[in-house]
XYZ file of N, CA and C in Angstrom:
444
model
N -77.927 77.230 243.277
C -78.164 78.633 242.939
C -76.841 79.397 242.943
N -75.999 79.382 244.043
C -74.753 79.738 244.015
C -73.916 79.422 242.886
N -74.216 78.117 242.338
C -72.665 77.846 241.171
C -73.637 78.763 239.402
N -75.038 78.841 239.541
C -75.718 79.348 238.839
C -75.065 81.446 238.657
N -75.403 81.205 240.028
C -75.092 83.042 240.373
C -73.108 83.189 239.755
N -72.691 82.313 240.079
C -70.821 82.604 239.733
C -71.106 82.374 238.013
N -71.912 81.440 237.619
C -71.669 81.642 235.723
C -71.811 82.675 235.447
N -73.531 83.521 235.928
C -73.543 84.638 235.306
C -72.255 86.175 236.035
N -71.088 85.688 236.567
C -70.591 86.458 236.682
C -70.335 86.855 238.572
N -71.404 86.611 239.336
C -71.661 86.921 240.537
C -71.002 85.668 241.517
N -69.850 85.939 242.489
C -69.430 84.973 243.038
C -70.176 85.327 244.472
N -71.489 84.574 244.899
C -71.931 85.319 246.385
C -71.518 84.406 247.757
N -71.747 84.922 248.753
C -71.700 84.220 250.270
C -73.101 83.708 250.089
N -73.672 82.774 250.859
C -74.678 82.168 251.465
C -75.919 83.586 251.842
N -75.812 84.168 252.515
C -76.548 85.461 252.959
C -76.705 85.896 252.073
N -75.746 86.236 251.148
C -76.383 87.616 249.800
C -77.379 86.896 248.875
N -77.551 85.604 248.515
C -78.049 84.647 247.883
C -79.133 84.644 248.389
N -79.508 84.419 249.521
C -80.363 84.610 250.298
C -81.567 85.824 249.796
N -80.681 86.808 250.325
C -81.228 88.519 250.196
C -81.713 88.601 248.796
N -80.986 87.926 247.765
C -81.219 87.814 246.206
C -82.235 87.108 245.567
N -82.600 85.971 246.420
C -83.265 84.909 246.401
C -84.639 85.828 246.622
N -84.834 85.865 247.912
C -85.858 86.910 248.745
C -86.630 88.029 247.722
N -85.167 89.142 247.284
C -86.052 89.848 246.221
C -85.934 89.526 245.218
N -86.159 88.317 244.883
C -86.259 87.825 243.361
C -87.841 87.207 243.617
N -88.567 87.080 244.624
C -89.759 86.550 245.151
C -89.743 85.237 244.873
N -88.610 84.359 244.797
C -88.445 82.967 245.024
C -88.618 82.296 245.910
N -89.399 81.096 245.812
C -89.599 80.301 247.312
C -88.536 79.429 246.878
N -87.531 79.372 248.170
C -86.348 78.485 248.189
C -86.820 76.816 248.415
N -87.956 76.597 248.899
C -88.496 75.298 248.769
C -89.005 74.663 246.952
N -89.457 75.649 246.786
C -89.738 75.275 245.316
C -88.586 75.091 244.302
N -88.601 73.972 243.188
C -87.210 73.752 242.323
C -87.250 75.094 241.532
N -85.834 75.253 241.056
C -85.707 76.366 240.348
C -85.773 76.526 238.745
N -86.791 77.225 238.715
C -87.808 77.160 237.420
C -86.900 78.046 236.261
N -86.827 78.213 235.061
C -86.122 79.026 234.385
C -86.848 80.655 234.121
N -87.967 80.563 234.679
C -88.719 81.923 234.985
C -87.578 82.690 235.975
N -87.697 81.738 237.165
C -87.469 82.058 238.219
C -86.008 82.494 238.408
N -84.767 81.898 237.534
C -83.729 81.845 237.030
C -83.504 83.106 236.373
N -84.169 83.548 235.242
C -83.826 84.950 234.598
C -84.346 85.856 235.752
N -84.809 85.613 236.346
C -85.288 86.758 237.330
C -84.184 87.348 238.372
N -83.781 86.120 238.677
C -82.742 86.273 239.827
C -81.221 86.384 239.507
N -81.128 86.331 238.031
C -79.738 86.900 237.630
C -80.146 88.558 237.162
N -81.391 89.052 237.050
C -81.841 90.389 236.795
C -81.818 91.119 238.075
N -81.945 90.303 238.880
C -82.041 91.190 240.081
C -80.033 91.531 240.504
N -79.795 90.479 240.093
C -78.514 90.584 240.912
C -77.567 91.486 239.809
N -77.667 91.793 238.972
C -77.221 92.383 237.703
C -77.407 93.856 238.003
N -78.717 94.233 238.144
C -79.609 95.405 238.729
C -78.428 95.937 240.150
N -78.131 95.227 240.791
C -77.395 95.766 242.227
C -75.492 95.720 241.829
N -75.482 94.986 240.488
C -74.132 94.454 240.296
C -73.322 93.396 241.345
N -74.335 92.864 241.565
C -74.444 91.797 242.618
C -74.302 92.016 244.391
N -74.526 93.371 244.730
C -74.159 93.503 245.823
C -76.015 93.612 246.236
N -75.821 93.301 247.670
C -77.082 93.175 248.783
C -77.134 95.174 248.652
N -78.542 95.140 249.084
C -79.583 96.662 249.361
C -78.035 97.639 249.992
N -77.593 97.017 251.160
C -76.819 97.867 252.002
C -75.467 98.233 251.833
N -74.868 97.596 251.266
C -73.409 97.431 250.093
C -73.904 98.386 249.035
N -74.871 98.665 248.340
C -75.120 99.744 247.323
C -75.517 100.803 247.640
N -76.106 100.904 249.279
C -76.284 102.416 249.493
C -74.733 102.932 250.028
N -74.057 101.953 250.952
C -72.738 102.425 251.418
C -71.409 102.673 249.995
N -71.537 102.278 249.344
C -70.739 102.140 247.768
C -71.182 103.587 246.883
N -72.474 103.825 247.129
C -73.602 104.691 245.933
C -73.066 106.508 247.115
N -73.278 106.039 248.215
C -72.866 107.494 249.467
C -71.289 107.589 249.713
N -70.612 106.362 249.289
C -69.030 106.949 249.096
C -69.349 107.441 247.638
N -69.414 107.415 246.906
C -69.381 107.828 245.598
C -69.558 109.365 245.593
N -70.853 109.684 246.002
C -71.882 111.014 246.286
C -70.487 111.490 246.634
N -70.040 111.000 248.181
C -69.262 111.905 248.707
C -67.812 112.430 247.864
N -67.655 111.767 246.765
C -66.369 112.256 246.120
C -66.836 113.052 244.744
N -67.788 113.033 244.313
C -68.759 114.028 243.678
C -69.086 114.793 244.178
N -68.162 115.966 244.076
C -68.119 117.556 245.040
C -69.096 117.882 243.721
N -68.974 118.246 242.800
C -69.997 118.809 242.113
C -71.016 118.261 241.479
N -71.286 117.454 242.177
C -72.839 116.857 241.787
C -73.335 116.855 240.634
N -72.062 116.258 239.926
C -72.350 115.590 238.023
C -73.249 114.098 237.928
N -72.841 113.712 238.996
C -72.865 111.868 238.845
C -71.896 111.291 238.313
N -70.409 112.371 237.689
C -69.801 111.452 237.329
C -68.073 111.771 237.915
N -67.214 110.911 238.070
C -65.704 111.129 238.639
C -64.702 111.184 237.751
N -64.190 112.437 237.988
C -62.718 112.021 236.670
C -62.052 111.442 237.317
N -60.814 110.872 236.528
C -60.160 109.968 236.957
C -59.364 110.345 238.540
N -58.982 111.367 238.657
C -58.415 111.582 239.657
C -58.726 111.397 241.182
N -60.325 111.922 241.102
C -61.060 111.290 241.632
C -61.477 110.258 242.252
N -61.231 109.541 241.063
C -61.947 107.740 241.349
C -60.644 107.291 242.378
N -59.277 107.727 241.436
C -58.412 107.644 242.273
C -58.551 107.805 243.510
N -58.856 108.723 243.923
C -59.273 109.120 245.430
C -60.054 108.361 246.221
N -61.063 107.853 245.514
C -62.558 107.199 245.380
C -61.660 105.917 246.510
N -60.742 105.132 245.328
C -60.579 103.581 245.511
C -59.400 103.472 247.086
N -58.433 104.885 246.851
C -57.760 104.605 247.808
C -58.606 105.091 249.328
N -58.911 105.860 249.508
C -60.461 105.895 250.737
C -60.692 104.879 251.164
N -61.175 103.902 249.959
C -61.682 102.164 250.291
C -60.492 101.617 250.691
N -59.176 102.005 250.654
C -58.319 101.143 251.164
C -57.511 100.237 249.973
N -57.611 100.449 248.600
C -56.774 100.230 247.555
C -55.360 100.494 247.090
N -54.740 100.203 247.273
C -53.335 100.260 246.780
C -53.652 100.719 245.262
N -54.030 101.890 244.943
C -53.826 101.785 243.086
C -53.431 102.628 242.914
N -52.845 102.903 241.953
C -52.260 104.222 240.796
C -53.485 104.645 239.826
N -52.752 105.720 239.344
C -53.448 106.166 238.402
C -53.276 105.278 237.606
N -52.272 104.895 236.750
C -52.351 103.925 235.710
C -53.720 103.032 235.585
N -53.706 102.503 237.131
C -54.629 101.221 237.288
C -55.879 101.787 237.162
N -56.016 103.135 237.613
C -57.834 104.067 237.355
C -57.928 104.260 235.865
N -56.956 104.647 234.533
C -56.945 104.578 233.438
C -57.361 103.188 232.994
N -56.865 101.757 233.563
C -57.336 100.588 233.082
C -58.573 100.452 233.333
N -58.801 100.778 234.795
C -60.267 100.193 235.239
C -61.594 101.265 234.475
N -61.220 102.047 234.118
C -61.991 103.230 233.607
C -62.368 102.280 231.832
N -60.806 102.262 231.127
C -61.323 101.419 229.873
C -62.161 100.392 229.981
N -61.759 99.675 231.267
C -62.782 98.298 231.329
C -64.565 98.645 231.615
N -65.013 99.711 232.255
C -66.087 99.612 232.515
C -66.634 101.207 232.408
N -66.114 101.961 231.302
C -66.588 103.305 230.867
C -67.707 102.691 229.693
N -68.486 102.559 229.803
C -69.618 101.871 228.964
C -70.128 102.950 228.144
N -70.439 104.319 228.245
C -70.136 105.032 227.787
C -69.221 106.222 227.330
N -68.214 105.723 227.248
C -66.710 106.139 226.879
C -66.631 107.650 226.491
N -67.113 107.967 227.803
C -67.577 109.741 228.544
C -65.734 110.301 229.325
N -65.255 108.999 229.078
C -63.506 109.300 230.464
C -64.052 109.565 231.881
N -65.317 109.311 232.054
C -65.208 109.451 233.724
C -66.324 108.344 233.969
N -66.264 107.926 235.245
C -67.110 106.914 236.116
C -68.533 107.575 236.530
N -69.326 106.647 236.275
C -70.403 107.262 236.898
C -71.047 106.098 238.123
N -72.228 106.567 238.887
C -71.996 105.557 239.943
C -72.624 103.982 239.493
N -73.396 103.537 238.354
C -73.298 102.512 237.805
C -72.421 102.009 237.534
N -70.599 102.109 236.750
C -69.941 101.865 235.874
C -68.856 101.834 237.432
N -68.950 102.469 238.444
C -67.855 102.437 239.941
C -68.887 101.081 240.722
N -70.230 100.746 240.495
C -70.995 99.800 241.075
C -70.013 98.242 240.101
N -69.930 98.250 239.022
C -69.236 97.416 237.896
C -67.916 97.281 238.147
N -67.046 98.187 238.756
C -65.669 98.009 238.833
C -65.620 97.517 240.291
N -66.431 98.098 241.327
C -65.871 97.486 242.594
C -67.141 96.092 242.815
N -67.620 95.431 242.384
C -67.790 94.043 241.547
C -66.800 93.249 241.222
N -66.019 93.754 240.195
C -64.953 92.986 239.684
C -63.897 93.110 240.447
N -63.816 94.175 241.042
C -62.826 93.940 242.573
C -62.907 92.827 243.499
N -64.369 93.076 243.408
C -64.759 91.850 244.502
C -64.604 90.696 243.962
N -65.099 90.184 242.932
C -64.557 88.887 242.413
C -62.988 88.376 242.107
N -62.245 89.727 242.104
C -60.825 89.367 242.011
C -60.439 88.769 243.390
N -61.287 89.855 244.386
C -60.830 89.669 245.526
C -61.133 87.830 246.195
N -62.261 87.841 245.907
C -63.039 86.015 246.065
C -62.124 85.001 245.785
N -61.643 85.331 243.960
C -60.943 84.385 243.621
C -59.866 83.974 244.321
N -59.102 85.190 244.412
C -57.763 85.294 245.777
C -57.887 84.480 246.842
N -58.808 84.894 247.640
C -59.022 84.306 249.388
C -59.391 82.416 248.443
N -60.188 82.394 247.687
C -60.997 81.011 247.329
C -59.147 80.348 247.156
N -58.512 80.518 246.396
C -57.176 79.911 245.899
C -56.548 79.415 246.975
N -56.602 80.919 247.992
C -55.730 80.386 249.374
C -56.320 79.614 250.311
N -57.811 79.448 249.772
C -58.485 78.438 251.060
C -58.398 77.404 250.418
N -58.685 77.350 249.225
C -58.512 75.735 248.973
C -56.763 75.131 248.326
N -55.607 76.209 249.117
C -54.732 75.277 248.879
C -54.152 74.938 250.507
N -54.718 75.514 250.973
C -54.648 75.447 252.961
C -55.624 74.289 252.814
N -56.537 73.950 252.476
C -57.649 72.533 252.517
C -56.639 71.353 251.964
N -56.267 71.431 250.785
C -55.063 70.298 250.034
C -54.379 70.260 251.250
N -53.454 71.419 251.819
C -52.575 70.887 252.799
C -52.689 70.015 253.608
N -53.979 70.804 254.144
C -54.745 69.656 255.493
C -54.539 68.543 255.481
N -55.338 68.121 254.077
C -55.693 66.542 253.652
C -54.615 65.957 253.055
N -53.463 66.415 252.914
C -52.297 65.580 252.768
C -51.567 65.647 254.353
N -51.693 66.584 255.105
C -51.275 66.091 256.616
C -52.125 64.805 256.897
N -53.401 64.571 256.679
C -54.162 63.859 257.373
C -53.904 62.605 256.537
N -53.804 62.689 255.258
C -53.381 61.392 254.503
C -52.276 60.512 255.066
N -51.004 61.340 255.284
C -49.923 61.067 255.916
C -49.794 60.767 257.554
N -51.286 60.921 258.098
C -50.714 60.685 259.778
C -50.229 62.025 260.603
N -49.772 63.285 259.674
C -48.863 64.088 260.344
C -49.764 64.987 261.119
């Protein structure tokens, strides 16, 4: 289910799969049916792959940088938005991330299209840690090949 969930885009932990699994009304004993399959990439699509509690904490930072209660962030904003979370970005980088996931090409974020970008954060972020764990694993196993 996991290497299923990373095609359509979603790289998850064990737990969120879980939680995904759960409200997708899948029995994890039963094989996985292609009913059961479109369902559970709909669900996870629906949250932009994050668990119930990751979208209310993501959806209430958002609120909170929406002083005027548009639903949507200009860029300056978002700016604000990402460094809060602890992002190193520029504006430049809120102009890129804005082209990449302004779906309706309005120039500002709304909290669907900030649910889509800090997603692809997260998968940047996965890929990162995944690279450095599995070249710390190679290491290992060439210490251990070698005796050292």
């Amino acid at each position: 289910i996991e290497r299923l969930l990373a095609k359509a885009g979603f790289s998850l932990l064990s737990d969120e799969v879980k939680e995904f699994v759960t409200e997708a009304g899948m029995d994890c004993e039963k094989p996985l049916d292609f009913s059961s399959m479109v369902e559970l990439v709909q669900v996870c699509r629906r949250s932009s792959g994050f668990c119930r509690r990751e979208v209310e904490e993501l959806v209430a930072v958002f609120r909170r940088f929406d002083v005027q209660r548009t639903g949507e962030l200009p860029r300056l904003q978002v700016l604000e938005l990402l460094r809060s979370l602890g992002h190193t970005t520029r504006l430049d980088d809120v102009h890129k991330f804005l082209d990449e996931v302004d779906v309706n090409k309005n120039g500002t974020m709304d909290e669907k299209e900030f649910l889509m970008l800090m997603r692809r954060r997260r998968e940047q972020d996965f890929q990162q840690a995944k690279a450095v764990f599995d070249g710390l694993q190679r290491e290992s196993e060439q210490k251990d090949a070698y005796g050292s």
